């Protein structure tokens, strides 16, 4: 520990004294106090204060880059996996690049295409860091062509996966590569990924090398975009698919048309047995190789996000359609400044399967199941009413199969049927001062009876008001009230107050209040957030 501190102090000092290269980085510390509150289910925390922190340091000199990240979880904030407990250098790399070649040794993040068969990334809000440690080479042998090759092992908390990951990818911008003059751009791509892991199962014969590949096509013009990707994974019996020997596949289609004041987007995908990991025994968010973004609308508001949808890689079929339309300014319905209308519909269902044995089943490419996992219909109208005031009104209708999405299919809750009405607005007092407000209401019904401890049951109302003094000060207070809970003791106010100070690249946030138990999702990947009652501090800076 002392040696690391000396290193962090000494190296930048020497480099700056010699005026060699450039040091950059960022720092963040999150800390939270905990007070036991049995009414909301907030547990007792022996340490009273838990914290997560990190420091990134990067050094650049001409074509050479190197860096490291020091992390400390003392102990991890509730909701993060306790296996993060500890501190040390978790990420280190060195790389060199020129116009033709880039080579990295150490830890790195990478994504092939949309991530269907390979995505190594970090999402600190979810406690995910599945960086690969090994070697990566990128080649650019011609204009419009990039080839990537890599080999390594993924991070799992403070250790590494048992599996070895090997992969290759190419991206080809055909117009640039072939010097084509077309009214639209064509992009082609392909990936192949292999995982090696020794078969040590005493009962099953497991494949030690599992291969996955994908192909993709992208078209873009002045008024349209289209992309398609197909992925295939050979049989990969593992924890998440109950040791199924089926091959897996994924098909993703996305298209959009846009013109002045109007756009339309349509997406669809079908997934079957596409949960791919660098260790066949991994579960949860650990050691994931595959990533497929959710096909439902991502809401910026708190109440709809109490029922988030996470992509079910081992089996779902979904469709999403979205329309954006702008009523022009000075028209009959557009008013002085115009009006924006957004309409979205999403629906995700099961896939149809017929089991032929304990570890095998049949499922055709276009076989859609009868069980509805998730559906939402959203309409949002936003408008600038004057030079000082703008606001929006949203309505959301949602169906959420909680048994499938949160209870691993066991019957307990049934389908939650919710209707949300949301208003927000911002009034700018002058060039520096502004007031923003949010009012959200949820009417919720579900098939089964309520359960003690399920604080998301019934109707909710949320109110927030924020006062800002640009560019540095933000003050807000909010209340989430579960007034519709069947149990009177659980009709709870979750009060919260927050202060944020921003100066340059530095940010300090201090929040005190109650947090109800729930789920937080980023990009369709989720983690559970336990109930808490206490003070939260976040300090971040970059340099």
Coordinates of C-alpha atoms in Angstrom, one line a residue:
X1 CA 0.0 0.0 0.0
X2 CA 2.8 2.5 1.0
X3 CA 4.8 1.6 -2.2
X4 CA 1.7 2.3 -4.3
X5 CA 1.3 5.7 -2.7
X6 CA 4.9 6.6 -3.2
X7 CA 4.6 5.5 -6.8
X8 CA 1.6 7.7 -7.4
X9 CA 3.4 10.7 -6.0
X10 CA 6.8 10.1 -7.4
X11 CA 6.1 9.2 -11.0
X12 CA 4.1 12.3 -11.9
X13 CA 6.6 14.5 -10.1
X14 CA 9.5 13.1 -12.2
X15 CA 7.6 13.3 -15.4
X16 CA 6.5 16.9 -14.9
X17 CA 10.0 17.9 -13.8
X18 CA 11.4 16.6 -17.0
X19 CA 8.5 17.9 -19.1
X20 CA 8.0 14.5 -20.6
X21 CA 4.6 13.4 -21.7
X22 CA 1.2 14.2 -20.1
X23 CA -0.6 12.9 -17.0
X24 CA -4.4 12.8 -17.0
X25 CA -7.0 10.9 -14.9
X26 CA -10.1 11.1 -12.7
X27 CA -11.1 10.3 -9.2
X28 CA -14.3 9.4 -7.5
X29 CA -15.4 8.5 -3.9
X30 CA -18.8 7.4 -2.9
X31 CA -19.7 6.9 0.8
X32 CA -23.0 6.2 2.5
X33 CA -24.1 6.0 6.1
X34 CA -26.7 3.5 7.2
X35 CA -29.4 3.6 9.8
X36 CA -31.5 0.5 10.5
X37 CA -35.1 1.0 9.6
X38 CA -37.2 -2.2 9.8
X39 CA -40.3 -0.5 8.4
X40 CA -38.7 0.0 5.0
X41 CA -36.5 -3.0 5.3
X42 CA -33.2 -1.1 5.7
X43 CA -30.7 -3.5 7.4
X44 CA -28.3 -2.7 10.2
X45 CA -24.7 -2.1 8.9
X46 CA -22.0 -2.8 11.4
X47 CA -19.5 -0.5 9.8
X48 CA -22.1 2.3 9.8
X49 CA -20.3 3.8 6.8
X50 CA -19.5 2.0 3.5
X51 CA -17.6 3.4 0.6
X52 CA -16.4 2.8 -3.0
X53 CA -13.6 4.7 -4.5
X54 CA -11.2 4.7 -7.5
X55 CA -8.4 6.7 -9.1
X56 CA -7.5 6.5 -12.8
X57 CA -4.0 7.6 -13.9
X58 CA -3.1 7.8 -17.6
X59 CA 0.3 8.7 -19.1
X60 CA 0.7 9.8 -22.8
X61 CA 3.9 10.4 -24.7
X62 CA 3.6 10.6 -28.5
X63 CA 2.3 7.2 -29.6
X64 CA 2.7 5.5 -26.2
X65 CA 0.0 5.3 -23.5
X66 CA 0.0 3.6 -20.1
X67 CA -2.2 3.8 -17.1
X68 CA -3.6 2.1 -14.0
X69 CA -6.6 2.3 -11.7
X70 CA -6.5 1.9 -8.0
X71 CA -9.8 0.9 -6.3
X72 CA -10.9 0.6 -2.7
X73 CA -14.1 -0.9 -1.4
X74 CA -14.1 -0.4 2.4
X75 CA -16.5 -2.1 2.5
X76 CA -18.7 -2.1 -0.7
X77 CA -21.8 0.0 -0.6
X78 CA -24.9 -2.1 -0.2
X79 CA -26.2 -3.4 -3.5
X80 CA -22.6 -4.0 -4.8
X81 CA -21.3 -7.6 -4.6
X82 CA -19.5 -8.0 -1.3
X83 CA -16.7 -9.9 -3.2
X84 CA -15.4 -6.5 -4.2
X85 CA -14.3 -6.0 -0.6
X86 CA -10.7 -4.8 -0.5
X87 CA -8.3 -2.5 -2.3
X88 CA -5.5 -2.6 -4.8
X89 CA -4.6 -1.9 -8.4
X90 CA -7.3 -3.6 -10.5
X91 CA -6.5 -2.3 -14.0
X92 CA -3.2 -1.6 -15.7
X93 CA -2.2 -1.3 -19.4
X94 CA 0.4 -0.1 -21.8
X95 CA -0.3 0.6 -25.5
X96 CA 1.4 1.9 -28.6
X97 CA -0.2 3.0 -31.9
X98 CA 0.4 4.5 -35.3
X99 CA -1.7 4.8 -38.4
X100 CA -1.3 1.1 -39.2
X101 CA -1.2 -0.7 -35.9
X102 CA -2.3 -0.4 -32.3
X103 CA -1.1 -2.9 -29.7
X104 CA -2.2 -3.1 -26.1
X105 CA -0.9 -5.3 -23.3
X106 CA -2.6 -5.6 -19.9
X107 CA -6.2 -4.7 -19.2
X108 CA -8.6 -3.3 -21.9
X109 CA -12.2 -2.9 -22.8
X110 CA -13.6 -3.8 -26.2
X111 CA -16.8 -4.4 -28.1
X112 CA -17.5 -6.3 -31.4
X113 CA -20.5 -4.8 -33.3
X114 CA -23.4 -4.3 -31.0
X115 CA -21.9 -6.6 -28.4
X116 CA -24.0 -9.7 -29.3
X117 CA -21.1 -12.1 -28.8
X118 CA -18.5 -9.9 -27.2
X119 CA -18.5 -6.8 -25.0
X120 CA -15.9 -6.2 -22.2
X121 CA -16.9 -3.0 -20.4
X122 CA -17.2 -1.1 -17.1
X123 CA -20.4 0.2 -15.7
X124 CA -19.6 1.6 -12.3
X125 CA -23.2 2.3 -11.3
X126 CA -24.0 -1.5 -11.6
X127 CA -20.7 -2.7 -10.1
X128 CA -19.7 -4.3 -13.5
X129 CA -16.1 -4.5 -14.6
X130 CA -15.4 -7.4 -16.9
X131 CA -12.2 -6.1 -18.5
X132 CA -10.0 -8.5 -20.3
X133 CA -6.3 -8.9 -19.3
X134 CA -4.1 -10.1 -22.1
X135 CA -3.1 -8.8 -25.5
X136 CA -5.0 -6.9 -28.2
X137 CA -3.9 -5.8 -31.7
X138 CA -5.8 -3.5 -34.1
X139 CA -4.7 -3.3 -37.8
X140 CA -5.7 -0.7 -40.3
X141 CA -4.2 -2.1 -43.6
X142 CA -6.4 0.0 -45.9
X143 CA -8.8 3.0 -45.8
X144 CA -12.1 1.9 -44.3
X145 CA -10.8 -1.4 -42.9
X146 CA -10.0 -2.2 -39.3
X147 CA -9.1 -5.7 -38.0
X148 CA -9.0 -6.6 -34.3
X149 CA -7.6 -9.6 -32.6
X150 CA -7.4 -10.3 -28.8
X151 CA -6.7 -13.0 -26.2
X152 CA -7.0 -12.9 -22.5
X153 CA -8.9 -13.6 -19.3
X154 CA -11.8 -11.5 -17.8
X155 CA -11.8 -9.8 -14.5
X156 CA -13.9 -11.3 -11.7
X157 CA -13.7 -9.0 -8.7
X158 CA -10.0 -9.2 -7.6
X159 CA -9.3 -12.3 -9.7
X160 CA -9.6 -13.7 -13.2
X161 CA -11.9 -16.1 -15.0
X162 CA -11.0 -19.7 -15.5
X163 CA -11.8 -19.4 -19.1
X164 CA -9.5 -18.1 -21.9
X165 CA -11.2 -15.7 -24.4
X166 CA -9.9 -15.4 -28.0
X167 CA -11.6 -13.2 -30.6
X168 CA -11.3 -11.5 -33.9
X169 CA -13.4 -8.8 -35.6
X170 CA -13.4 -6.7 -38.7
X171 CA -15.2 -3.5 -39.7
X172 CA -15.3 -2.5 -43.4
X173 CA -16.6 0.8 -44.6
X174 CA -17.2 -0.3 -48.2
X175 CA -17.6 3.1 -49.8
X176 CA -14.3 4.3 -48.4
X177 CA -12.5 1.0 -49.0
X178 CA -13.6 0.6 -52.6
X179 CA -13.8 4.3 -53.4
X180 CA -17.5 4.0 -54.2
X181 CA -19.7 7.0 -55.0
X182 CA -23.1 5.9 -53.8
X183 CA -26.0 7.9 -52.4
X184 CA -25.8 5.8 -49.2
X185 CA -23.0 4.3 -47.1
X186 CA -22.5 0.6 -46.7
X187 CA -20.8 -1.0 -43.7
X188 CA -20.0 -4.6 -43.2
X189 CA -18.7 -6.5 -40.2
X190 CA -18.0 -9.9 -38.7
X191 CA -16.8 -11.3 -35.4
X192 CA -15.7 -14.6 -34.0
X193 CA -15.1 -15.4 -30.3
X194 CA -14.0 -18.6 -28.7
X195 CA -13.9 -19.5 -25.0
X196 CA -11.7 -22.3 -23.7
X197 CA -12.4 -23.9 -20.2
X198 CA -11.4 -27.3 -19.0
X199 CA -14.2 -29.8 -18.6
X200 CA -14.0 -30.9 -14.9
X201 CA -17.7 -31.9 -14.5
X202 CA -18.0 -35.5 -13.1
X203 CA -21.5 -36.1 -14.7
X204 CA -21.7 -34.2 -17.9
X205 CA -19.5 -34.1 -21.0
X206 CA -19.0 -30.4 -21.6
X207 CA -17.4 -28.7 -24.6
X208 CA -14.1 -27.2 -23.6
X209 CA -14.0 -24.8 -26.6
X210 CA -17.2 -22.9 -27.3
X211 CA -17.3 -20.9 -30.6
X212 CA -19.6 -18.0 -31.4
X213 CA -19.7 -15.8 -34.5
X214 CA -21.7 -12.9 -35.9
X215 CA -22.2 -11.0 -39.1
X216 CA -23.6 -7.5 -39.5
X217 CA -24.7 -5.0 -42.2
X218 CA -25.3 -1.3 -41.9
X219 CA -26.8 1.1 -44.4
X220 CA -27.1 4.9 -44.0
X221 CA -28.3 7.7 -46.1
X222 CA -29.5 11.3 -45.8
X223 CA -32.9 10.2 -44.5
X224 CA -32.6 6.6 -43.3
X225 CA -30.5 4.2 -41.2
X226 CA -30.6 0.4 -41.2
X227 CA -28.6 -2.2 -39.4
X228 CA -28.9 -5.9 -39.0
X229 CA -26.8 -8.4 -37.0
X230 CA -27.0 -12.2 -36.7
X231 CA -25.1 -14.1 -34.1
X232 CA -24.7 -17.9 -33.6
X233 CA -23.3 -19.7 -30.6
X234 CA -22.5 -23.4 -30.5
X235 CA -23.7 -25.6 -27.7
X236 CA -22.6 -24.1 -24.3
X237 CA -24.1 -25.9 -21.3
X238 CA -23.8 -23.6 -18.4
X239 CA -25.4 -22.3 -15.2
X240 CA -27.7 -19.8 -16.8
X241 CA -29.3 -22.2 -19.3
X242 CA -29.6 -25.2 -17.0
X243 CA -26.9 -27.1 -18.9
X244 CA -28.8 -26.9 -22.2
X245 CA -26.9 -28.4 -25.2
X246 CA -28.9 -26.4 -27.7
X247 CA -27.0 -24.0 -30.0
X248 CA -27.9 -20.4 -29.6
X249 CA -28.7 -17.6 -32.0
X250 CA -29.7 -13.9 -32.0
X251 CA -31.2 -11.8 -34.8
X252 CA -31.4 -8.0 -34.4
X253 CA -32.9 -5.6 -36.9
X254 CA -33.1 -1.8 -36.6
X255 CA -34.4 0.8 -39.1
X256 CA -35.3 4.4 -39.0
X257 CA -36.5 7.1 -41.4
X258 CA -36.2 10.8 -40.6
X259 CA -37.0 14.1 -42.3
X260 CA -37.5 17.6 -41.1
X261 CA -39.9 17.5 -38.1
X262 CA -40.6 13.8 -38.4
X263 CA -38.9 10.5 -37.6
X264 CA -40.0 6.8 -37.4
X265 CA -37.9 4.0 -35.9
X266 CA -38.7 0.3 -35.8
X267 CA -36.6 -2.4 -34.1
X268 CA -37.1 -6.2 -33.6
X269 CA -35.0 -9.0 -32.2
X270 CA -35.2 -12.7 -31.4
X271 CA -32.8 -14.3 -28.9
X272 CA -32.4 -18.0 -28.0
X273 CA -29.7 -19.3 -25.7
X274 CA -27.3 -16.4 -26.3
X275 CA -26.0 -15.9 -22.7
X276 CA -22.3 -16.3 -23.3
X277 CA -19.7 -16.1 -20.5
X278 CA -16.0 -16.7 -20.0
X279 CA -16.9 -19.2 -17.2
X280 CA -19.7 -21.6 -17.6
X281 CA -20.5 -21.5 -13.9
X282 CA -20.9 -17.7 -13.7
X283 CA -24.3 -16.1 -13.1
X284 CA -25.8 -12.7 -12.4
X285 CA -23.7 -9.9 -14.0
X286 CA -20.4 -11.8 -13.7
X287 CA -18.1 -12.6 -16.6
X288 CA -20.5 -11.8 -19.3
X289 CA -19.3 -11.9 -22.9
X290 CA -22.6 -11.2 -24.7
X291 CA -24.5 -7.9 -24.5
X292 CA -27.8 -7.1 -26.3
X293 CA -29.4 -3.7 -25.5
X294 CA -33.0 -3.8 -24.4
X295 CA -35.7 -3.2 -27.0
X296 CA -38.0 -1.2 -24.7
X297 CA -38.0 2.6 -24.1
X298 CA -35.6 3.8 -21.4
X299 CA -37.5 6.3 -19.2
X300 CA -35.7 9.2 -17.5
X301 CA -38.3 9.2 -14.7
X302 CA -38.2 7.5 -11.3
X303 CA -41.5 5.8 -11.1
X304 CA -41.5 3.9 -14.5
X305 CA -37.9 2.8 -13.6
X306 CA -39.3 1.0 -10.6
X307 CA -40.2 -1.7 -13.1
X308 CA -37.2 -1.9 -15.5
X309 CA -36.7 -4.5 -18.1
X310 CA -33.4 -6.4 -18.5
X311 CA -32.8 -8.3 -21.8
X312 CA -33.4 -12.0 -21.4
X313 CA -30.5 -13.4 -23.4
X314 CA -31.6 -17.0 -23.2
X315 CA -35.0 -16.4 -24.7
X316 CA -37.1 -13.5 -25.8
X317 CA -38.7 -11.9 -28.9
X318 CA -39.3 -8.2 -28.9
X319 CA -40.4 -5.3 -31.1
X320 CA -40.3 -1.5 -30.6
X321 CA -41.7 1.3 -32.7
X322 CA -41.2 5.0 -32.1
X323 CA -42.5 8.2 -33.7
X324 CA -41.2 11.7 -33.2
X325 CA -43.2 14.6 -34.7
X326 CA -42.7 18.3 -34.3
X327 CA -45.7 20.6 -34.7
X328 CA -44.1 23.7 -36.4
X329 CA -43.8 27.0 -34.6
X330 CA -46.6 29.5 -35.4
X331 CA -48.9 26.8 -36.5
X332 CA -52.4 26.2 -35.1
X333 CA -51.3 23.5 -32.6
X334 CA -47.5 24.3 -32.5
X335 CA -47.9 27.7 -30.8
X336 CA -45.2 30.3 -30.8
X337 CA -42.3 27.9 -30.3
X338 CA -43.6 24.6 -31.7
X339 CA -44.5 21.3 -29.9
X340 CA -42.7 18.0 -29.8
X341 CA -44.6 14.7 -29.7
X342 CA -43.0 11.3 -29.0
X343 CA -45.0 8.0 -29.2
X344 CA -43.4 4.7 -28.3
X345 CA -44.6 1.1 -28.2
X346 CA -42.6 -1.9 -27.0
X347 CA -43.6 -5.5 -26.5
X348 CA -41.4 -8.5 -25.4
X349 CA -42.6 -12.1 -25.2
X350 CA -41.3 -15.5 -24.6
X351 CA -40.1 -17.8 -27.4
X352 CA -41.8 -21.1 -28.2
X353 CA -39.9 -24.2 -27.1
X354 CA -40.6 -27.9 -27.0
X355 CA -38.3 -30.0 -24.9
X356 CA -37.1 -33.2 -26.5
X357 CA -34.9 -34.3 -23.6
X358 CA -33.6 -33.0 -20.3
X359 CA -31.0 -30.9 -22.0
X360 CA -32.4 -30.3 -25.5
X361 CA -35.4 -28.5 -27.0
X362 CA -36.7 -27.4 -30.3
X363 CA -37.4 -23.7 -31.2
X364 CA -37.8 -22.4 -34.7
X365 CA -36.5 -19.0 -35.7
X366 CA -39.9 -17.5 -36.0
X367 CA -41.6 -19.4 -33.1
X368 CA -42.9 -16.8 -30.6
X369 CA -44.2 -17.9 -27.2
X370 CA -47.5 -16.9 -25.6
X371 CA -46.2 -15.4 -22.4
X372 CA -46.0 -11.7 -22.3
X373 CA -42.9 -10.5 -20.4
X374 CA -43.2 -6.7 -20.8
X375 CA -45.2 -4.1 -22.7
X376 CA -45.2 -0.4 -22.6
X377 CA -47.0 2.4 -24.5
X378 CA -45.7 5.9 -23.9
X379 CA -46.7 9.3 -25.3
X380 CA -44.8 12.4 -24.4
X381 CA -45.7 16.0 -25.3
X382 CA -43.0 18.7 -24.7
X383 CA -43.4 22.3 -25.4
X384 CA -41.7 25.7 -24.8
X385 CA -44.4 28.0 -23.5
X386 CA -42.3 31.2 -23.3
X387 CA -38.8 32.4 -23.2
X388 CA -38.6 31.4 -19.5
X389 CA -40.8 28.3 -19.2
X390 CA -40.8 24.9 -20.9
X391 CA -42.5 21.7 -19.8
X392 CA -43.7 18.2 -20.8
X393 CA -46.5 15.8 -20.0
X394 CA -46.1 12.0 -20.3
X395 CA -48.4 9.1 -20.1
X396 CA -47.1 5.5 -19.8
X397 CA -49.1 2.3 -19.8
X398 CA -47.1 -0.7 -18.7
X399 CA -47.5 -4.5 -18.2
X400 CA -44.7 -6.1 -16.2
X401 CA -44.4 -9.8 -15.5
X402 CA -42.7 -9.6 -12.1
X403 CA -42.6 -13.4 -11.7
X404 CA -40.4 -13.8 -14.8
X405 CA -38.4 -10.6 -14.4
X406 CA -37.7 -10.7 -10.7
X407 CA -38.7 -14.0 -9.3
X408 CA -37.1 -16.5 -11.8
X409 CA -40.5 -17.6 -13.0
X410 CA -41.9 -18.8 -9.7
X411 CA -45.5 -17.7 -9.3
X412 CA -45.9 -15.1 -6.5
X413 CA -46.7 -11.6 -7.8
X414 CA -48.3 -12.1 -11.2
X415 CA -48.3 -9.3 -13.8
X416 CA -48.2 -5.7 -12.6
X417 CA -50.3 -3.4 -14.7
X418 CA -49.4 0.2 -14.2
X419 CA -50.5 3.6 -15.6
X420 CA -48.1 6.6 -15.1
X421 CA -48.8 10.3 -15.5
X422 CA -45.8 12.5 -15.4
X423 CA -45.4 16.3 -15.6
X424 CA -42.1 18.2 -15.5
X425 CA -41.2 21.8 -16.1
X426 CA -38.4 24.3 -15.9
X427 CA -38.8 28.0 -15.2
X428 CA -35.7 30.1 -15.9
X429 CA -35.8 33.1 -13.6
X430 CA -32.8 34.8 -15.2
X431 CA -29.5 33.7 -16.9
X432 CA -28.3 32.0 -13.7
X433 CA -31.3 31.0 -11.6
X434 CA -33.8 28.3 -12.5
X435 CA -36.5 26.1 -10.9
X436 CA -37.3 22.6 -12.1
X437 CA -40.2 20.4 -10.9
X438 CA -41.4 16.9 -11.4
X439 CA -44.8 15.4 -10.5
X440 CA -45.2 11.6 -11.1
X441 CA -48.2 9.3 -10.3
X442 CA -48.5 5.6 -10.6
X443 CA -51.7 3.6 -10.6
X444 CA -50.7 0.0 -10.2
X445 CA -52.6 -3.3 -10.2
X446 CA -51.3 -6.8 -10.0
X447 CA -52.9 -10.3 -10.1
X448 CA -51.8 -11.6 -6.8
X449 CA -52.2 -10.2 -3.3
X450 CA -49.7 -7.8 -1.8
X451 CA -46.8 -9.1 0.3
X452 CA -45.4 -7.5 3.4
X453 CA -42.0 -6.0 2.4
X454 CA -43.0 -5.4 -1.2
X455 CA -42.8 -1.6 -1.0
X456 CA -43.6 -1.3 -4.7
X457 CA -47.1 -2.5 -4.4
X458 CA -50.0 -0.2 -5.1
X459 CA -50.3 3.5 -6.1
X460 CA -47.3 5.9 -5.7
X461 CA -46.9 9.6 -6.1
X462 CA -43.5 11.4 -6.5
X463 CA -42.8 15.1 -6.2
X464 CA -39.4 16.8 -6.8
X465 CA -38.4 20.4 -6.9
X466 CA -34.9 21.6 -7.8
X467 CA -33.4 25.1 -7.6
X468 CA -30.2 25.8 -9.5
X469 CA -27.7 28.7 -9.6
X470 CA -25.7 28.2 -12.8
X471 CA -23.1 26.9 -13.2
X472 CA -22.3 25.6 -9.7
X473 CA -25.1 25.1 -7.2
X474 CA -28.1 22.7 -7.3
X475 CA -30.6 22.1 -4.4
X476 CA -33.4 19.6 -4.5
X477 CA -36.0 18.0 -2.3
X478 CA -38.2 15.1 -3.2
X479 CA -40.8 12.7 -1.7
X480 CA -41.9 9.2 -2.9
X481 CA -45.1 8.2 -1.2
X482 CA -46.6 4.7 -1.5
X483 CA -50.0 5.8 -0.5
X484 CA -51.8 3.0 -2.2
X485 CA -50.2 0.1 -0.3
X486 CA -52.7 -2.4 1.0
X487 CA -50.9 -2.3 4.4
X488 CA -51.2 0.9 6.3
X489 CA -47.8 0.5 7.9
X490 CA -46.3 0.5 4.5
X491 CA -47.8 3.7 3.3
X492 CA -44.4 5.4 3.7
X493 CA -43.0 8.8 2.7
X494 CA -39.5 8.4 1.3
X495 CA -38.2 11.9 1.8
X496 CA -34.9 13.0 0.3
X497 CA -32.9 16.3 0.1
X498 CA -29.8 16.8 -2.0
X499 CA -27.1 19.5 -2.5
X500 CA -24.7 19.5 -5.5
X501 CA -21.7 21.8 -6.1
X502 CA -19.9 21.9 -9.4
X503 CA -16.8 23.9 -10.1
X504 CA -14.8 23.2 -13.3
X505 CA -14.3 19.4 -13.5
X506 CA -15.0 18.9 -9.8
X507 CA -18.3 17.8 -8.4
X508 CA -19.6 17.2 -4.9
X509 CA -23.0 15.8 -4.1
X510 CA -24.6 15.3 -0.6
X511 CA -27.9 13.6 -0.2
X512 CA -29.9 12.6 2.9
X513 CA -33.0 10.5 2.9
X514 CA -34.7 7.2 2.6
X515 CA -34.4 4.9 -0.4
X516 CA -37.0 2.2 -1.1
X517 CA -35.8 -1.2 -2.2
X518 CA -35.7 -1.6 -6.0
X519 CA -33.7 -2.3 -9.1
X520 CA -31.4 0.0 -11.0
X521 CA -30.7 -0.6 -14.7
X522 CA -28.2 0.9 -17.2
X523 CA -28.6 -0.2 -20.8
X524 CA -30.8 -3.2 -19.9
X525 CA -28.4 -4.6 -17.3
X526 CA -29.7 -4.4 -13.7
X527 CA -28.7 -4.8 -10.1
X528 CA -30.8 -4.8 -6.9
X529 CA -30.7 -1.7 -4.7
X530 CA -31.6 -2.5 -1.1
X531 CA -33.6 -0.1 1.1
X532 CA -31.5 2.4 3.0
X533 CA -31.8 5.3 5.4
X534 CA -28.9 7.7 5.7
X535 CA -26.4 10.1 4.2
X536 CA -24.8 9.7 0.8
X537 CA -21.7 11.6 -0.4
X538 CA -20.2 11.6 -3.8
X539 CA -17.0 13.4 -4.8
X540 CA -15.5 13.3 -8.3
X541 CA -12.8 15.1 -10.2
X542 CA -10.9 14.9 -13.4
X543 CA -7.6 16.4 -14.4

